[in-house]
Short mmCIF file of C-alpha atoms and ligand atoms in Angstrom, two decimals:
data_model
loop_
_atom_site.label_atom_id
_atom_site.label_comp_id
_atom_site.label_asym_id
_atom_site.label_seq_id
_atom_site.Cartn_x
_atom_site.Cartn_y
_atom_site.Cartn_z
CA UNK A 20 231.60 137.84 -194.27
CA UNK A 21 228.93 135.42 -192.32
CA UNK A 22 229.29 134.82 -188.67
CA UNK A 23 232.11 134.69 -186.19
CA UNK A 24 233.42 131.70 -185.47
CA UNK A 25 234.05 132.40 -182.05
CA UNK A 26 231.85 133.82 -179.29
CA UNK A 27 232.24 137.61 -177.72
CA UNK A 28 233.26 136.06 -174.46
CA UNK A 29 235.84 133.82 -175.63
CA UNK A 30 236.86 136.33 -177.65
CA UNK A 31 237.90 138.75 -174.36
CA UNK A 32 239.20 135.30 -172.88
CA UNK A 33 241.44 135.05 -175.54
CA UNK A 34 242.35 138.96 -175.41
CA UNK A 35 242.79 138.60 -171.53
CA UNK A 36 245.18 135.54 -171.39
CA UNK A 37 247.60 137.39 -174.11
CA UNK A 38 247.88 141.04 -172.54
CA UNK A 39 246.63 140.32 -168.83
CA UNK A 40 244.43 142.16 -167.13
CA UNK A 41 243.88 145.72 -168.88
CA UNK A 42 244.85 148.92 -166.61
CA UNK A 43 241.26 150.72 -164.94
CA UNK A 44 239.85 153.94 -166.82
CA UNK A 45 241.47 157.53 -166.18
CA UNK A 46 238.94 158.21 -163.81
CA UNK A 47 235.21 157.34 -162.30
CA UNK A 48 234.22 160.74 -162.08
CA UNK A 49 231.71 162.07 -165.45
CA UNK A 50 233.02 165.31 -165.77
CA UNK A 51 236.90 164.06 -165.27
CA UNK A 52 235.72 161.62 -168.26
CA UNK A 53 235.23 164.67 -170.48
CA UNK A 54 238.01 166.41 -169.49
CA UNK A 55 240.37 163.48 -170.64
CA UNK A 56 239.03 163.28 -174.27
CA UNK A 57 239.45 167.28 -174.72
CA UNK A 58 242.53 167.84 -172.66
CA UNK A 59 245.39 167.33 -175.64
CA UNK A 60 244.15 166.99 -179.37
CA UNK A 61 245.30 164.12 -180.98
CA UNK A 62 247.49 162.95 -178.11
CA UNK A 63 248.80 159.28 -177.57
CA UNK A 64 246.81 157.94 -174.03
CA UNK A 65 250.46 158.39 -172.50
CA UNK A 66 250.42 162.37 -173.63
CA UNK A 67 246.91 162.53 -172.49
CA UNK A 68 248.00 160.91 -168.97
CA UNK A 69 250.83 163.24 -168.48
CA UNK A 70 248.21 166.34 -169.25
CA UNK A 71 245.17 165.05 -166.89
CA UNK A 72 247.65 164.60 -164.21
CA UNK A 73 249.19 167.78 -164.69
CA UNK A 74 245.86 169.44 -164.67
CA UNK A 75 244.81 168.01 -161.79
CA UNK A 76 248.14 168.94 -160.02
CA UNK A 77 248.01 172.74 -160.82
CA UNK A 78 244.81 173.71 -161.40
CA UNK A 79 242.45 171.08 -160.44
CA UNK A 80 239.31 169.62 -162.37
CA UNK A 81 236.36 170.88 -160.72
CA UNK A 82 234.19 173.50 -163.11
CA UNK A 83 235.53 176.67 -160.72
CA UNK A 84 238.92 175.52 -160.86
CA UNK A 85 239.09 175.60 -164.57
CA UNK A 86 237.46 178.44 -164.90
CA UNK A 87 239.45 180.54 -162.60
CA UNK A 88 242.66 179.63 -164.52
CA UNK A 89 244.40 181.78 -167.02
CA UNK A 90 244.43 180.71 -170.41
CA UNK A 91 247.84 180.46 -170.78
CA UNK A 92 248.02 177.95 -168.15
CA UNK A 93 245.37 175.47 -169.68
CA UNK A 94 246.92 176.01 -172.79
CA UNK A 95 250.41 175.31 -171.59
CA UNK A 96 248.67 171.40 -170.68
CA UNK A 97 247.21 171.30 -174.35
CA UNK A 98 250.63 171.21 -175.58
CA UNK A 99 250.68 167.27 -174.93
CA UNK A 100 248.50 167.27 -178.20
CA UNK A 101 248.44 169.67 -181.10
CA UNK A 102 246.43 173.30 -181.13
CA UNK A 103 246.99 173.63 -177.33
CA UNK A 104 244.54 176.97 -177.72
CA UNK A 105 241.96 175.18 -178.84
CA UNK A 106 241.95 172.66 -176.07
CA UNK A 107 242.18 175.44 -173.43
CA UNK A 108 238.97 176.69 -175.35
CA UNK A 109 237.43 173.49 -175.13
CA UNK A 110 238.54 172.90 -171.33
CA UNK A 111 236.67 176.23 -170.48
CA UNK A 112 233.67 175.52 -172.39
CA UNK A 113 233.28 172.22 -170.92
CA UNK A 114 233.85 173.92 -167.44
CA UNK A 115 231.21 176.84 -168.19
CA UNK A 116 228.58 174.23 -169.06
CA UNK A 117 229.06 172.03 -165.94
CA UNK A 118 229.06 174.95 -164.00
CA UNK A 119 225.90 176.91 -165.56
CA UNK A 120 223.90 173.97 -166.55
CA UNK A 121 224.82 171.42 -164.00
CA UNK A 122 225.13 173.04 -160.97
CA UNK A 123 228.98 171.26 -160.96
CA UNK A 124 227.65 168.29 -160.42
CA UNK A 125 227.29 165.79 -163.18
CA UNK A 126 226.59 162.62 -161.26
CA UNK A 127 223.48 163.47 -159.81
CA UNK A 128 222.37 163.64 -163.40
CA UNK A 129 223.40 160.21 -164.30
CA UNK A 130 221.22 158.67 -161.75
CA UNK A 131 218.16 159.86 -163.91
CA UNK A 132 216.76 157.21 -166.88
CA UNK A 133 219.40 156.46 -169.22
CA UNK A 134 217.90 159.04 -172.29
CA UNK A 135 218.42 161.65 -170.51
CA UNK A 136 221.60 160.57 -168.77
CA UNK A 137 222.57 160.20 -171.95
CA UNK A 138 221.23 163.36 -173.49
CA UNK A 139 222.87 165.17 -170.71
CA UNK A 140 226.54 164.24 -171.82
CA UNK A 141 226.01 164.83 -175.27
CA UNK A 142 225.37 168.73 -174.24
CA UNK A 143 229.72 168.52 -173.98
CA UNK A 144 231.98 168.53 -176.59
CA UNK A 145 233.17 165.24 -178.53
CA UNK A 146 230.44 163.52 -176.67
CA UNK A 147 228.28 161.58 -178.76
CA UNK A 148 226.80 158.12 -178.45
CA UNK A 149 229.50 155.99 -178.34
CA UNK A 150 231.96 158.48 -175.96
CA UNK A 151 228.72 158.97 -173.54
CA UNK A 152 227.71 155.37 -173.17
CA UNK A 153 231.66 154.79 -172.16
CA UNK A 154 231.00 157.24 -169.24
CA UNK A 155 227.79 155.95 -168.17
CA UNK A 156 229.80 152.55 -167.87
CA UNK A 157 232.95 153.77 -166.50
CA UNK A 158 231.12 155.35 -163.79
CA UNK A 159 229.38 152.33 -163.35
CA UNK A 160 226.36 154.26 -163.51
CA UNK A 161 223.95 152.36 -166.63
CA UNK A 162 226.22 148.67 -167.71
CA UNK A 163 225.70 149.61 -171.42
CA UNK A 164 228.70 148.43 -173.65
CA UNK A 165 230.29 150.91 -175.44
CA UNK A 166 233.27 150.76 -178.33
CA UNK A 167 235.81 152.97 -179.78
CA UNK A 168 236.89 152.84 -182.75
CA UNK A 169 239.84 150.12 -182.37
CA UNK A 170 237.16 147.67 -180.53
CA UNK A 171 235.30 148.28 -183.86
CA UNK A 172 238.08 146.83 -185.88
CA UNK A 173 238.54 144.30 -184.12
CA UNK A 174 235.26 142.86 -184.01
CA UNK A 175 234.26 143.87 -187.56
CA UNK A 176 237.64 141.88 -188.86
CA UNK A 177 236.85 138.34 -187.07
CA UNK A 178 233.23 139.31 -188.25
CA UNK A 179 230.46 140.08 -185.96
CA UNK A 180 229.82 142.76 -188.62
CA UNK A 181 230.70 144.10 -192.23
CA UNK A 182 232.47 147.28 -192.24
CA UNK A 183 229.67 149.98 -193.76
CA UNK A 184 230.86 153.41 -195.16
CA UNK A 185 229.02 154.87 -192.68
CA UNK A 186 230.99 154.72 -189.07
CA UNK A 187 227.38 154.65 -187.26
CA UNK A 188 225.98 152.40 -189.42
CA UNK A 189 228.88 149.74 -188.31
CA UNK A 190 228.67 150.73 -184.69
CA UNK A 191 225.13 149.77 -184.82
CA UNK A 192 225.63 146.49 -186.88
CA UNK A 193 228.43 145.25 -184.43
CA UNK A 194 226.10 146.10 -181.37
CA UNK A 195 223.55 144.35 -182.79
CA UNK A 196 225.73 141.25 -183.31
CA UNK A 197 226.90 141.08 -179.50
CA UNK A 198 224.18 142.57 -178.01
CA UNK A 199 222.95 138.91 -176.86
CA UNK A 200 226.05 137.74 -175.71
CA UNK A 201 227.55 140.93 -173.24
CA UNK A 202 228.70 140.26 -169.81
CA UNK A 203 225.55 141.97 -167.40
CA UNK A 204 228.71 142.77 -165.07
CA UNK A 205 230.20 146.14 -164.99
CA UNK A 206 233.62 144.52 -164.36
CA UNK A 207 233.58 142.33 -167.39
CA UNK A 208 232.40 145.44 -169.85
CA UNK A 209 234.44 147.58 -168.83
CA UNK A 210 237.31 144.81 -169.20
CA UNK A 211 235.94 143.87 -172.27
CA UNK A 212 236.17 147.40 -173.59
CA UNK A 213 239.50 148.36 -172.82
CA UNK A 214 241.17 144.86 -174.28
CA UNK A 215 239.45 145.54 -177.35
CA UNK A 216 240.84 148.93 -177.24
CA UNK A 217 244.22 147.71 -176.80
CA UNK A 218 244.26 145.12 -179.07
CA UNK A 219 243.16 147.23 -182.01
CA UNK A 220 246.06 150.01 -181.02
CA UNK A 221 248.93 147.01 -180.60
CA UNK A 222 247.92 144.65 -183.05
CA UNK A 223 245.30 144.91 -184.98
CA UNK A 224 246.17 147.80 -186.26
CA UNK A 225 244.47 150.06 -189.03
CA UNK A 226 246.93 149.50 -191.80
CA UNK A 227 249.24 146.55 -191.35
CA UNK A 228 247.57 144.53 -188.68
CA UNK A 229 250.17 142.41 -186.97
CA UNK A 230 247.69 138.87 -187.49
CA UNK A 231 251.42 136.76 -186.97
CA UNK A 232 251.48 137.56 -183.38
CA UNK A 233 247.66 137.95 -182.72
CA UNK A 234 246.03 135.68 -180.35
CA UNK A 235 242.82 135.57 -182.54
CA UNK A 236 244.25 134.37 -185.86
CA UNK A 237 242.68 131.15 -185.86
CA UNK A 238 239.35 132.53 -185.62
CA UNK A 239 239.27 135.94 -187.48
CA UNK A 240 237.93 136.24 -191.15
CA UNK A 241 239.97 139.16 -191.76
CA UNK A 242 243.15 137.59 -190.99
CA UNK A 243 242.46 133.76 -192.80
CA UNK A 244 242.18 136.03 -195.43
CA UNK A 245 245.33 138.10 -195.21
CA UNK A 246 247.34 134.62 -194.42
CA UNK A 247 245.65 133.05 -197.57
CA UNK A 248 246.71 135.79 -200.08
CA UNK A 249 250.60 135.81 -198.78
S1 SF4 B 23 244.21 138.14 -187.00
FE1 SF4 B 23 244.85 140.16 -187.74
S2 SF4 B 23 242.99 141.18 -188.43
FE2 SF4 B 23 242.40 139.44 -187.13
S3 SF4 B 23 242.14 140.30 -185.08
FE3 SF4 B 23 244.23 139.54 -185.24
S4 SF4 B 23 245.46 141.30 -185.90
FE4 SF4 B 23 243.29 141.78 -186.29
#
């Protein structure tokens, strides 16, 4: 694909100027982090939204409180997403582990070297690497970038990276790329993140990307290429 033809920071410049300034995470707090990406399977962010708050309104989301709540209830905030059961299930195991292993208290663990910061979040479901650098960020505790997978897209298509089969293998090639040229900030990452994120759920979608209206058609391989062939 060969290189970008535009920098990572112009790149969020560009991203910034067309949707304004990008609304702040669900929360600062580690463990609340978790409980947003289990609450509601497969829910839109505006599903997810409407469960967190109505967890946090009935039963609360410290590691007692969800513990302490009948199934039925947790199950009845699942329902923003599909298998409502199985996020209860998940809700309590992520509960049982901050509670047993943790003491309830998840930030003092972040404050110890980033491996085992790290290593520490990945003990809780759908946490791997990307999902537990995104926490150490959010909660401004290590400024590591992190991704998801429409921030992926995005990059790979105006090509910082080739897309590999293998979803790691990209993750690692398009860190690579930008590595050099992050913000050190935790403002800017976490700004950078969440445009990206946007972009690739508005625009630059999976199938049918919407290049027309994107700010970043000038500049992205992916979409010289899709103008070029219509
Ligand atoms: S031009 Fe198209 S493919 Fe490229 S970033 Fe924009 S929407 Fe995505």
């Amino acid at each position: 694909m060969g290189k970008p033809t535009i920098t990572f920071s112009k790149l969020v410049d560009k991203l910034l100027c067309h949707y304004g300034d990008p609304a702040p995470p669900p929360s600062t707090d580690p463990l609340e982090l978790i409980i947003w990406e289990n609450i509601a399977y497969l829910a839109s962010d505006k599903r997810r939204a409407e469960a967190f708050a109505a967890l946090k309104q009935t039963i609360g989301t410290r590691p007692e409180q969800i513990l302490a709540a009948p199934h039925s209830a947790l199950a009845a905030i699942g329902k923003a997403g599909i298998l409502p059961d199985v996020s209860a299930e998940k809700l309590l195991t992520i509960a049982k582990i901050a509670y047993e292993e943790f003491d309830s208290d998840l930030r003092t663990v972040l404050k110890k070297p980033l491996p085992q910061a790290k290593k520490a979040l990945k003990r809780f479901l759908s946490i791997g690497d990307p999902a537990a650098e995104k926490i150490l960020l959010f909660t401004r505790s290590y400024p590591v970038f992190s991704l998801d997978s429409n921030g992926l897209r995005v990059l790979c298509r105006v090509g910082f990276a080739d897309e590999q089969k293998n979803y790691s293998a990209t993750y690692r090639l398009v860190q690579d790329a930008i590595r050099e040229q992050l913000p050190r900030d935790y403002d800017s990452l976490i700004r950078s993140y969440r445009l990206l994120r946007q972009h690739g759920q508005e625009l630059c979608k999976r199938s049918k990307p919407r290049c027309a209206k994107c700010p970043l058609r000038n500049v992205c391989a992916y979409g010289r290429t899709t103008a070029a062939a219509t």
